[in-house]
Short mmCIF file of C-alpha atoms in Angstrom, two decimals:
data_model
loop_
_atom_site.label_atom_id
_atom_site.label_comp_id
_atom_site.label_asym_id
_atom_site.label_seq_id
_atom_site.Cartn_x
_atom_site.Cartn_y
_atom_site.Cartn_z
CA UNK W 1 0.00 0.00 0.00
CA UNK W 2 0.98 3.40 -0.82
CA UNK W 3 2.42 5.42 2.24
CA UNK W 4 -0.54 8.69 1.32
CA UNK W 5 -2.92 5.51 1.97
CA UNK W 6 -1.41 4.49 5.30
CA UNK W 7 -3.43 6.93 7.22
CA UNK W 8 -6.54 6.91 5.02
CA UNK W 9 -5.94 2.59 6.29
CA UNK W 10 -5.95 3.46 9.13
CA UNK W 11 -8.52 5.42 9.86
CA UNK W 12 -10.69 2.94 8.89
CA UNK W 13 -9.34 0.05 11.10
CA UNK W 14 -10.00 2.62 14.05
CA UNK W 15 -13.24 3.42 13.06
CA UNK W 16 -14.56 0.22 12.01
CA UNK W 17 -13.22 -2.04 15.04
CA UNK W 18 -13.60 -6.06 14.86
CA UNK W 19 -14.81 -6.23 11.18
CA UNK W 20 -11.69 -8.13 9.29
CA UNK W 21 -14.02 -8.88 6.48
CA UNK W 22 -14.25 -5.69 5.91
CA UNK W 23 -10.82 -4.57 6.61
CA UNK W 24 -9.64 -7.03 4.21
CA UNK W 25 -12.01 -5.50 1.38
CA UNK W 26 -10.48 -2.12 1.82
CA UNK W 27 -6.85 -3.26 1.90
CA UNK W 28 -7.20 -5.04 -1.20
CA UNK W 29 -8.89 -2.09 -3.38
CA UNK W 30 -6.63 0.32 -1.16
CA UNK W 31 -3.57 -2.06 -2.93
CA UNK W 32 -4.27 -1.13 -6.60
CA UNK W 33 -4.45 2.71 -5.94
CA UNK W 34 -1.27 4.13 -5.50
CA UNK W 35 -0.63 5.32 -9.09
CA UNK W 36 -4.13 6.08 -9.58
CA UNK W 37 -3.87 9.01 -6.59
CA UNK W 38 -0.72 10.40 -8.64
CA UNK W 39 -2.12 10.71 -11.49
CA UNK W 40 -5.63 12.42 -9.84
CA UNK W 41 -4.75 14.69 -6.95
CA UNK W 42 -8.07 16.17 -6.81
CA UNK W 43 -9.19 12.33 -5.16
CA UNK W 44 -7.07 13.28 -2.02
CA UNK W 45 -7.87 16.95 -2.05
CA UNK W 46 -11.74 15.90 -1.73
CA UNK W 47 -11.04 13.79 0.69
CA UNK W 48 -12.95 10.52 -1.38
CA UNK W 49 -11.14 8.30 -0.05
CA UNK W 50 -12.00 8.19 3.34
CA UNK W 51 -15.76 9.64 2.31
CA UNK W 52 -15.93 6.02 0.19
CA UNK W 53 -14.78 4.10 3.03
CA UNK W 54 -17.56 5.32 5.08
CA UNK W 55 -21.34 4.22 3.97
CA UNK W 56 -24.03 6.66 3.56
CA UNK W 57 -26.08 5.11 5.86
CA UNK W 58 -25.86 1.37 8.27
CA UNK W 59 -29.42 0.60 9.32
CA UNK W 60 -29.75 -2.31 11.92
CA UNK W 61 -32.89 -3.72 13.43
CA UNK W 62 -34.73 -6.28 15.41
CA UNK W 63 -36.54 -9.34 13.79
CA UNK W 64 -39.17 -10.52 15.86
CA UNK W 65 -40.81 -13.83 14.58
CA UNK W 66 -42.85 -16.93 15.74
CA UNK W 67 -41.63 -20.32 15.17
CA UNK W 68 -43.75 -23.48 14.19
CA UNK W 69 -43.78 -24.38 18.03
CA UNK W 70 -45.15 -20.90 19.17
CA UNK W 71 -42.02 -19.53 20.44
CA UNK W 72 -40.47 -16.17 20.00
CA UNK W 73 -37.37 -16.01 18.20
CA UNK W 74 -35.40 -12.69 17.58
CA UNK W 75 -32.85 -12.32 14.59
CA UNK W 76 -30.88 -9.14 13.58
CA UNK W 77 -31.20 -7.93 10.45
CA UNK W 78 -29.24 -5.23 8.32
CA UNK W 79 -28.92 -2.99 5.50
CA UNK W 80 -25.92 -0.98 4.76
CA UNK W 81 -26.75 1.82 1.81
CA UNK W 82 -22.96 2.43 0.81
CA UNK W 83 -22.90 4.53 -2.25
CA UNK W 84 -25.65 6.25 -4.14
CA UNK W 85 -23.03 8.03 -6.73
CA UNK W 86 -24.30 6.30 -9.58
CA UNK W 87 -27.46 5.79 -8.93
CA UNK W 88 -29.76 3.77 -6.52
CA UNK W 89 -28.40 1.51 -3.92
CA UNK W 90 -27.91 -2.01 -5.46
CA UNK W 91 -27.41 -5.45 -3.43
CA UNK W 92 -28.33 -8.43 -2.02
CA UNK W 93 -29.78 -9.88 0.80
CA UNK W 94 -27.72 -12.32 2.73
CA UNK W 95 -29.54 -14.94 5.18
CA UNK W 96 -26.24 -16.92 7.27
CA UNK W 97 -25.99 -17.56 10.81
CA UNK W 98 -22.75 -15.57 9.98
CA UNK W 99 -23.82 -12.52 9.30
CA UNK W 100 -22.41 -8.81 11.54
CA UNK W 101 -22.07 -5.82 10.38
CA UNK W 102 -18.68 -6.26 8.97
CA UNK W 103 -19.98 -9.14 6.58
CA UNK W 104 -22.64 -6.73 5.81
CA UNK W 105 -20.05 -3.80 5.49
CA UNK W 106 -17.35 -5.67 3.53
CA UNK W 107 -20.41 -7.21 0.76
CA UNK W 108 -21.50 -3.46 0.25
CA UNK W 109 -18.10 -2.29 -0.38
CA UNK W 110 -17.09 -4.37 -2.90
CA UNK W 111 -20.93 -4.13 -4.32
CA UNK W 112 -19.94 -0.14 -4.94
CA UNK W 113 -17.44 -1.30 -7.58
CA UNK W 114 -18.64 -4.03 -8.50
CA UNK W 115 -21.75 -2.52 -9.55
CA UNK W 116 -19.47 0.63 -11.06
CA UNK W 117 -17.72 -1.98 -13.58
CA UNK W 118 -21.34 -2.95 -15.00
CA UNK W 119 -21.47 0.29 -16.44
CA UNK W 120 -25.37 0.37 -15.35
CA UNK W 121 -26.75 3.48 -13.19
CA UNK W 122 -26.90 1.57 -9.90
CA UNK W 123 -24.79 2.29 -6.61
CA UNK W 124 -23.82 -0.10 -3.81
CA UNK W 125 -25.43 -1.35 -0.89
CA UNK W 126 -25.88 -5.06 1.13
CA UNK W 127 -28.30 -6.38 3.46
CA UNK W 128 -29.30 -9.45 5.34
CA UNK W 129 -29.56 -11.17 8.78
CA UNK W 130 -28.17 -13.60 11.00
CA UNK W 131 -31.06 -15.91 10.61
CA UNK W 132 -30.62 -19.22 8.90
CA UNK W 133 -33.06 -20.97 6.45
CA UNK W 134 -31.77 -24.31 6.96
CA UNK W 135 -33.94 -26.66 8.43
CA UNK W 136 -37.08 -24.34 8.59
CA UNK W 137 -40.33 -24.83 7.03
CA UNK W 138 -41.72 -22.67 4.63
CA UNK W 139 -43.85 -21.24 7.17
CA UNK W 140 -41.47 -20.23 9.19
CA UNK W 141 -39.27 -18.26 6.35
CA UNK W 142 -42.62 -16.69 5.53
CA UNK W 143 -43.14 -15.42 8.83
CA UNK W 144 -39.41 -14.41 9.46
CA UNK W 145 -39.23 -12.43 6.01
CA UNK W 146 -42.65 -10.73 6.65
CA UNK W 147 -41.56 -9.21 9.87
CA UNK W 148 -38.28 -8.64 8.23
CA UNK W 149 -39.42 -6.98 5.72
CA UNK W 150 -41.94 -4.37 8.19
CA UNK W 151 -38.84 -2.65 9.19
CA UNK W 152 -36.88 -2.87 5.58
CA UNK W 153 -39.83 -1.39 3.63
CA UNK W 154 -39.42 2.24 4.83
CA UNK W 155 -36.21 2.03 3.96
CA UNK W 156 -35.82 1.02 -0.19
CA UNK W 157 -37.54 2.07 -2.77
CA UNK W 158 -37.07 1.82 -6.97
CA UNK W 159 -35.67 5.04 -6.61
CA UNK W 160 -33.89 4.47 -3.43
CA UNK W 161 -32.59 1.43 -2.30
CA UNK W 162 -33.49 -1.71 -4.70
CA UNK W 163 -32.34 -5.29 -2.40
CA UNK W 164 -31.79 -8.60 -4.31
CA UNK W 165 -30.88 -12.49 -3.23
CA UNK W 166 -27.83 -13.97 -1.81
CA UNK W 167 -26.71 -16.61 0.10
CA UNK W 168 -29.82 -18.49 1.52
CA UNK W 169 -31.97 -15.98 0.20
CA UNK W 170 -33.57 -17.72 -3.20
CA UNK W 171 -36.93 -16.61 -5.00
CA UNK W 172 -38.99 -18.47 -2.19
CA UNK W 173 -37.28 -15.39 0.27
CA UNK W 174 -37.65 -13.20 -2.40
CA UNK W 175 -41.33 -14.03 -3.02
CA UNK W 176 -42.43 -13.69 0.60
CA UNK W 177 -40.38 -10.16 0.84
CA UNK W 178 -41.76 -9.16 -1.83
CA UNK W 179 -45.45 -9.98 -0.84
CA UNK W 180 -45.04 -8.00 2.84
CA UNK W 181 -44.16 -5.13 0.64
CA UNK W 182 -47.18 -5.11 -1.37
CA UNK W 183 -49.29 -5.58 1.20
CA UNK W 184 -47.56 -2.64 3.48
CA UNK W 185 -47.22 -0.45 0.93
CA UNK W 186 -50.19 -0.82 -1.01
CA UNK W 187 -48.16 -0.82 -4.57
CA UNK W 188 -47.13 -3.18 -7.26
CA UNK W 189 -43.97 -1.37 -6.87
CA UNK W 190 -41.75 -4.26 -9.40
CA UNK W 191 -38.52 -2.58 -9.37
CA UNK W 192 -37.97 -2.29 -5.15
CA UNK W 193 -36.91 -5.69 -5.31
CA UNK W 194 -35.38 -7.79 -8.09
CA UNK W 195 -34.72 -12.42 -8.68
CA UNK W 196 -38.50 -11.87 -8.63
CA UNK W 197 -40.63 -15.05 -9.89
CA UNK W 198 -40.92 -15.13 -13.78
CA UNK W 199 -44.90 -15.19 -13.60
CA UNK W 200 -44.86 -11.91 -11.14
CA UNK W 201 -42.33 -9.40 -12.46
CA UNK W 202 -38.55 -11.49 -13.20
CA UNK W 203 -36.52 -11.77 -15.49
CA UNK W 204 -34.94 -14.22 -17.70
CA UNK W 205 -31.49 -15.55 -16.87
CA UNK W 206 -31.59 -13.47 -13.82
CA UNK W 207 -31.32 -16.70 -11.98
CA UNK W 208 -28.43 -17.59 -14.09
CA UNK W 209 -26.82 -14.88 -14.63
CA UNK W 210 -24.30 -14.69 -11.65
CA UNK W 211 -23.01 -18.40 -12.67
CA UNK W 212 -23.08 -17.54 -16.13
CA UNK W 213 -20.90 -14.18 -16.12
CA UNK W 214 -18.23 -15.47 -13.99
CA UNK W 215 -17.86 -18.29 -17.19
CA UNK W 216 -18.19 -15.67 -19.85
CA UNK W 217 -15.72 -13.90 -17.93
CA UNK W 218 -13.27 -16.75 -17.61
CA UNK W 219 -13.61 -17.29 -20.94
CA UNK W 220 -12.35 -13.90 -22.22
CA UNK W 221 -9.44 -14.64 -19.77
CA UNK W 222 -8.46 -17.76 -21.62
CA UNK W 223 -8.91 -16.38 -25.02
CA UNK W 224 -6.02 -13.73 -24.24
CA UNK W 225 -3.71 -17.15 -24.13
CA UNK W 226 -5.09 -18.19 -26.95
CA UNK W 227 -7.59 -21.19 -25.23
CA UNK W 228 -11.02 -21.62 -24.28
CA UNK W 229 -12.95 -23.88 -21.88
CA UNK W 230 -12.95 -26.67 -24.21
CA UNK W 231 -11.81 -30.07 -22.63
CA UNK W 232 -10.58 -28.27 -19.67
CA UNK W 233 -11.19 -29.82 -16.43
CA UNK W 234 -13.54 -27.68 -13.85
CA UNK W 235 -13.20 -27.87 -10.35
CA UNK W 236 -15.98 -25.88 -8.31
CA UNK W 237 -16.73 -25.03 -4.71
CA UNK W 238 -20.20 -24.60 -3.67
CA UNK W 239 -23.13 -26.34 -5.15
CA UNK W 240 -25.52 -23.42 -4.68
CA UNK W 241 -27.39 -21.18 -7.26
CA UNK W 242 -24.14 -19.45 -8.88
CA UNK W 243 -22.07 -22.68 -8.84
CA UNK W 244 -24.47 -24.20 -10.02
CA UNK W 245 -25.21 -22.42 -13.52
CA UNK W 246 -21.33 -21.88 -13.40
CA UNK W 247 -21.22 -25.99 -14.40
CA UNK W 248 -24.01 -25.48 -16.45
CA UNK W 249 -22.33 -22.54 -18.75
CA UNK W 250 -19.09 -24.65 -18.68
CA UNK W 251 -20.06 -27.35 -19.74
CA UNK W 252 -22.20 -26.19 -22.45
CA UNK W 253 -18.84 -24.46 -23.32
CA UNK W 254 -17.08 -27.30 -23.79
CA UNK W 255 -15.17 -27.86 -20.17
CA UNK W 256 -15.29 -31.03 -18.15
CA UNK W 257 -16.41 -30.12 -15.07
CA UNK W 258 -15.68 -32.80 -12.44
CA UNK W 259 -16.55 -31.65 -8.87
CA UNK W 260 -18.33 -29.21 -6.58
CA UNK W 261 -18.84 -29.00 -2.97
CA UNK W 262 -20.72 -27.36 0.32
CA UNK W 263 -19.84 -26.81 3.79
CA UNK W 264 -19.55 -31.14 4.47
CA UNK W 265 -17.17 -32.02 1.84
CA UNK W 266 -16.77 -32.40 -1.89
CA UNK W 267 -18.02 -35.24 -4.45
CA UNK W 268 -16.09 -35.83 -7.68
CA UNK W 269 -17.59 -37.14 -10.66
CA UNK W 270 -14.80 -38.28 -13.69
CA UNK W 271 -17.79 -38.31 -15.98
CA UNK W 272 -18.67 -35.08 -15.41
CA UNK W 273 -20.75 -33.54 -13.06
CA UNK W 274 -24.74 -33.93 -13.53
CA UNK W 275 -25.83 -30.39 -12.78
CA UNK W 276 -29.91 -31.69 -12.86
CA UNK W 277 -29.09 -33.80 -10.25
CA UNK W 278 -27.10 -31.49 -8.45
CA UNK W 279 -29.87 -28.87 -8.54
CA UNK W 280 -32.41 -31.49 -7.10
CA UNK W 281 -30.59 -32.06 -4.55
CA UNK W 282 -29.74 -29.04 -3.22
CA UNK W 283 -32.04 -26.63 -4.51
CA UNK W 284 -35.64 -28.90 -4.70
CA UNK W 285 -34.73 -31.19 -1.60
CA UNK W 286 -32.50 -28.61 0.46
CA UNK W 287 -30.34 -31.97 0.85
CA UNK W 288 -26.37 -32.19 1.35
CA UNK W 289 -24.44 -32.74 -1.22
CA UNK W 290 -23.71 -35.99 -0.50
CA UNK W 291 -26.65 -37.49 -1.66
CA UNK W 292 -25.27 -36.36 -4.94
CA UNK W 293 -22.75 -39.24 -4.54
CA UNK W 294 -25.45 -41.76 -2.99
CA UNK W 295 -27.42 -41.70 -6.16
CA UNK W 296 -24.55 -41.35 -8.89
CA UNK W 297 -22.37 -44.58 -9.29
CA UNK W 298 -19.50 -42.56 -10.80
CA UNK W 299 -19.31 -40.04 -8.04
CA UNK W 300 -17.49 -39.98 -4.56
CA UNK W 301 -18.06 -38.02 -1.58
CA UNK W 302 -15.00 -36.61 0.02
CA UNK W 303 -16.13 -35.66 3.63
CA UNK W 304 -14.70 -32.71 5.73
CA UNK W 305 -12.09 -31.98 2.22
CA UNK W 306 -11.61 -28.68 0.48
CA UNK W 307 -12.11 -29.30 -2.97
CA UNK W 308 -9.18 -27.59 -4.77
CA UNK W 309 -6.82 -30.06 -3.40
CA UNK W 310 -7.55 -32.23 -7.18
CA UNK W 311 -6.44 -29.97 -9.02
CA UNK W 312 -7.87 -28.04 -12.18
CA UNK W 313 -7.23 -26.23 -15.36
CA UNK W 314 -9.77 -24.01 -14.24
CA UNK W 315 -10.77 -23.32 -10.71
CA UNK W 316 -14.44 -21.68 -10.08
CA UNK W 317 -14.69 -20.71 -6.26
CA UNK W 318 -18.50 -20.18 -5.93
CA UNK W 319 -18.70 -20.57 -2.48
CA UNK W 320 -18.40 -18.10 0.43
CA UNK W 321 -15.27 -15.41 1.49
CA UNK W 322 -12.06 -16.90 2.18
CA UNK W 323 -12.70 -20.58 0.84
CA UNK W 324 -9.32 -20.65 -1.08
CA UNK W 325 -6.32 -20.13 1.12
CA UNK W 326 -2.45 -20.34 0.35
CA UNK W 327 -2.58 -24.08 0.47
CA UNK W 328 -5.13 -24.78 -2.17
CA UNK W 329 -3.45 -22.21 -3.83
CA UNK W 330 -0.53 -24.55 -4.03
CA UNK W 331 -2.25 -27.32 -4.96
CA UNK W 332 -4.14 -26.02 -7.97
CA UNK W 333 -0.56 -24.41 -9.25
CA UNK W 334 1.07 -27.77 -9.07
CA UNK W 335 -1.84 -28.90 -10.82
CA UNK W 336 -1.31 -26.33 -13.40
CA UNK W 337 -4.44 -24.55 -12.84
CA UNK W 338 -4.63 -22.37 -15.62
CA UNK W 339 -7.26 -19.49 -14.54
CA UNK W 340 -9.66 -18.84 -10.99
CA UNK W 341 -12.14 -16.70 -11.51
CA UNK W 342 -14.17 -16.03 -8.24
CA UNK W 343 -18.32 -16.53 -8.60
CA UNK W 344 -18.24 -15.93 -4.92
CA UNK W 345 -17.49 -12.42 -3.05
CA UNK W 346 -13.98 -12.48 -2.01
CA UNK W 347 -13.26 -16.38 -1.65
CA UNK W 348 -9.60 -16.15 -2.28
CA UNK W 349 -7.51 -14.95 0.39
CA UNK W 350 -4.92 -12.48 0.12
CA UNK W 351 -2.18 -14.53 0.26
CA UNK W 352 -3.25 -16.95 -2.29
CA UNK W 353 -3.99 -14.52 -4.76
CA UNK W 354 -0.05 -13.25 -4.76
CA UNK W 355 0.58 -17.07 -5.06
CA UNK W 356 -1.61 -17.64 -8.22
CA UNK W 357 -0.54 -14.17 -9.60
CA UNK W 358 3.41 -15.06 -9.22
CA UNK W 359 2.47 -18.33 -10.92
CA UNK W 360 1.28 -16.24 -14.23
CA UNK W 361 -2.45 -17.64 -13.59
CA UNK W 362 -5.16 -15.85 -15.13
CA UNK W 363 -7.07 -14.68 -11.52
CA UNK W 364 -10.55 -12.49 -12.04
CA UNK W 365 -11.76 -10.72 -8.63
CA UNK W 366 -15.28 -11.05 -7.75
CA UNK W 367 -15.70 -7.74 -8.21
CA UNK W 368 -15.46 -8.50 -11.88
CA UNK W 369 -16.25 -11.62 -12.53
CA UNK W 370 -19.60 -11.99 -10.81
CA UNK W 371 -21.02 -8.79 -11.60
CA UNK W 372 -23.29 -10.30 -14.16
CA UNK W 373 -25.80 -11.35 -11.21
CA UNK W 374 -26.55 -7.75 -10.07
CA UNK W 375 -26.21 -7.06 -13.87
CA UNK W 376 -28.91 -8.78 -15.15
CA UNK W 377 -31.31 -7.41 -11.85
CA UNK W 378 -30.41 -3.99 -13.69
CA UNK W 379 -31.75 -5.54 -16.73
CA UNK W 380 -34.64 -6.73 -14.46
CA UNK W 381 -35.14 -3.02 -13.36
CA UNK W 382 -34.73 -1.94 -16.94
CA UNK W 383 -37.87 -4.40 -17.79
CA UNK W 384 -39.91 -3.50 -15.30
CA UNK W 385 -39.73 -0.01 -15.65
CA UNK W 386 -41.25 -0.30 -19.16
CA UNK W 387 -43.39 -2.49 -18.31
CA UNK W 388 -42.03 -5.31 -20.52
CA UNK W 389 -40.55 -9.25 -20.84
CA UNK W 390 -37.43 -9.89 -22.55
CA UNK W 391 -36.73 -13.32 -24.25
CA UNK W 392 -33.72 -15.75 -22.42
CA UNK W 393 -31.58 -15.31 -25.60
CA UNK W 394 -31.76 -11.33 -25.39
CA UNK W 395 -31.36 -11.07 -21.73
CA UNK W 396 -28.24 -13.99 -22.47
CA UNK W 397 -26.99 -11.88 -25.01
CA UNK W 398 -27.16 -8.65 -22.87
CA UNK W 399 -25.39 -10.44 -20.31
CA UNK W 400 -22.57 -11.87 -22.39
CA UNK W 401 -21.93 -8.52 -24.22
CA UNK W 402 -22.12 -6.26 -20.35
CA UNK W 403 -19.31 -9.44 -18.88
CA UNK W 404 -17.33 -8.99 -22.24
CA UNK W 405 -17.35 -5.13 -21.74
CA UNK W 406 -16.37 -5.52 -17.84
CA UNK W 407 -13.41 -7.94 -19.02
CA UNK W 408 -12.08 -5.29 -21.32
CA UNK W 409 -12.32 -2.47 -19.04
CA UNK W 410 -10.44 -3.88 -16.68
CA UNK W 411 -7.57 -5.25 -19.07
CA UNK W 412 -7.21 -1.56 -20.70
CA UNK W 413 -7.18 -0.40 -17.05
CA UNK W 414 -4.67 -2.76 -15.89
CA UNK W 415 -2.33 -1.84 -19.01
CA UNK W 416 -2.58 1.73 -18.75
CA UNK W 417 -1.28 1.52 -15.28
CA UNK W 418 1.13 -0.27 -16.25
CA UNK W 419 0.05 -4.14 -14.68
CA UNK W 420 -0.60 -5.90 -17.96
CA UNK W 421 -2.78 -8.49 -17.27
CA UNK W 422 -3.79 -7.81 -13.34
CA UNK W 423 -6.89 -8.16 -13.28
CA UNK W 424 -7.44 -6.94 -9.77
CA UNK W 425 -5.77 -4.22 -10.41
CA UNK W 426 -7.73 -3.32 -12.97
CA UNK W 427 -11.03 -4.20 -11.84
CA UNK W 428 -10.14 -2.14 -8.77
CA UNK W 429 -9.01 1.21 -10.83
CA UNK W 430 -11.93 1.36 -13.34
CA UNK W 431 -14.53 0.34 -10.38
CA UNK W 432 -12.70 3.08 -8.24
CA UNK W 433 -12.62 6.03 -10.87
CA UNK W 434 -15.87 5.72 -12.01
CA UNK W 435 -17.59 6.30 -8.68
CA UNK W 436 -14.82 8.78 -7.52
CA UNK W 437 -15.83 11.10 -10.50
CA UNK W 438 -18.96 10.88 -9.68
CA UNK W 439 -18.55 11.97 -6.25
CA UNK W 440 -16.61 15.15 -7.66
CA UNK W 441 -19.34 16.39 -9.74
CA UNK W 442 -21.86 15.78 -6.88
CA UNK W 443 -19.92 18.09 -4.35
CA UNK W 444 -19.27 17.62 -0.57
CA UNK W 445 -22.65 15.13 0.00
#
């Protein structure tokens, strides 16, 4: 880091005490800036630094809500509205037993530039709770989502604040958050919330899209070496929505995608990963993904493993922060892992990142190469605001051309400050510059 940065660093460690998460999301984009600050003065004069560091506005409340025995429970639940530069605050909804306010705080963060490098009018923000969906019925989401949503509806808005899905929030959450807001608010108000149902205001590849844009991303990555995904082998963690239609894209793409994971172990699959099967287990029967292996003769369960340890020519983390440390960073480089590129919001640690960069793999931040999730929800804003329904091969084709653009941005970014091929250097720049510029024009606010 830059010594003018030091302070700006550490500023935020004092003011933000506890929240690593977030530290760590500031240290990395605070890495890539340097030579951006000498060549742009007026960022330090204005003091944007240390005014992006600091969200607009961190709402917390209490989530009162009756369980299927009668009793009282009482979650926490959260929305941090970081940035509104470019345009309404833009993010997910994250339901985890593991969520604070620094989850919350690092997720909105890296949604500011994340959602900058779309090149759609959206800003940053990230919600959720500490509740977790596992193991309840579907009465007892309902209930927790309606009284979650009686405190977050006077808060968003289409012009104001529009919340989306993210870990254990799916379009059953959605659906029920949705339907307390209708019924509070007395509108049909489509854009204030978007991974809407298809029949009731969605969009098209919206539930692919995050899965899908880290691929089309990947791709472009290979392509610069003069490869593609085809006969590669694919190693993914997570078996959830994104790495899910992350197997899906790459194998329709021509990769071999052999394994995937969750929280229990892995299961690897030589003759290539059934991704039906892998989406009735674990998104129709909310099972583990063991019973992946229990029903498919070529497939083993690996329990209590980390999956990168076989190796890959292309590594997908699609799990959950910090999933990839400097020891499966080793093991994929022995491998001769040719590209990562994260589907997940920071799942590669620090340290392992240096590794795979010094190794001259191909490594695509989150920031970048998931963006097409909260891309597409633009394009579901987009829709609704006319009033219309776009086909899956537009929406597709919107998506691929928006993840093409991002790749390129940050590639001409990285080479014009002189880090050829860094792509978290460039992802960080571009993000950065955009939403700094914007703060300029819109004064001291």
């Amino acid at each position: 880091m830059q010594s003018s940065l030091a302070p700006v660093f550490e500023q935020v460690l004092r003011r933000n005490p506890g929240e690593e998460e977030f530290h760590q999301a500031v240290r990395e984009v605070f890495d890539s800036l340097g030579p951006v600050l000498e060549k742009n003065p007026q960022y330090a004069d204005a003091a944007v630094l240390q005014r992006i560091c600091e969200p607009e506005r961190q709402i917390i409340f209490r989530v009162p809500w009756v369980d299927d025995h009668g009793q009282i429970q009482i979650n926490r639940g959260f929305r941090v509205e970081f940035n509104s530069a470019l345009g309404p605050y833009k993010g997910g909804l994250r339901f985890h037993p593991s969520v604070y306010l620094g989850i919350v705080k690092f997720l909105g963060f890296e949604q500011v530039f994340k959602n900058s490098l779309t090149g759609m009018p959206i800003g940053g923000g990230k919600g959720g709770s500490d509740f977790d969906p596992r193991g309840k019925s579907d009465a007892e989401v309902m209930r927790f989502c309606q009284s979650f949503m009686t405190e977050l509806y006077r808060h968003i808005g289409e012009y104001t604040d529009v919340p989306a899905g993210d870990i254990g929030v799916g379009g059953r959450e959605i659906g029920y958050l949705f339907g307390q807001y209708k019924r509070i608010t007395n509108r049909y108000e489509s854009g204030v919330l978007t991974g809407k149902g298809i029949t009731w205001g969605g969009s098209l590849v919206r539930t692919e899209a995050t899965g899908y844009g880290t691929v089309f991303f990947a791709q472009h990555m290979l392509e610069t070496k003069g490869t593609s995904f085809e006969g590669k082998r694919v190693v993914v963690s997570g078996s959830g929505n994104v790495a899910i239609y992350a197997m899906q894209k790459a194998q329709q793409l021509g990769g071999h995608v052999v394994a995937c994971s969750d929280s229990s172990g892995y299961v690897v699959d030589e003759a290539g990963i059934d991704v039906d099967l892998v989406r009735q287990v674990k998104e129709v029967e909310r099972a583990r993904i063991a019973e992946y292996a229990a029903r498919r003769p070529s497939a083993k369960f690996v329990e209590g493993a980390r999956v990168w340890e076989l190796g890959a020519d292309v590594a997908l983390p699609c799990a959950t922060q910090n999933e990839l440390d400097e020891q499966d960073a080793k093991a994929l480089i022995a491998s001769g892992v040719l590209a990562v590129a994260e589907g997940a919001n920071m799942p590669t640690t620090p340290a392992a990142i240096s590794m795979l960069q010094d190794a001259g793999v191909l490594f695509a931040p989150g920031k970048a190469a998931n963006a097409g999730g909260v891309a597409t929800s633009a394009l579901e804003m987009q829709q609704n605001a006319s009033r219309d329904a776009w086909s899956f091969e537009h929406t597709e084709e919107r998506l691929a051309r928006i993840m093409s653009a991002i790749h390129d941005r940050c590639a001409a970014t990285a080479d014009e400050y002189g880090q050829p091929g860094n792509y978290v250097a460039g992802a960080n720049i571009a993000g950065f510059t955009k939403v700094a510029d914007a703060m300029l024009a819109l004064g001291v606010i």
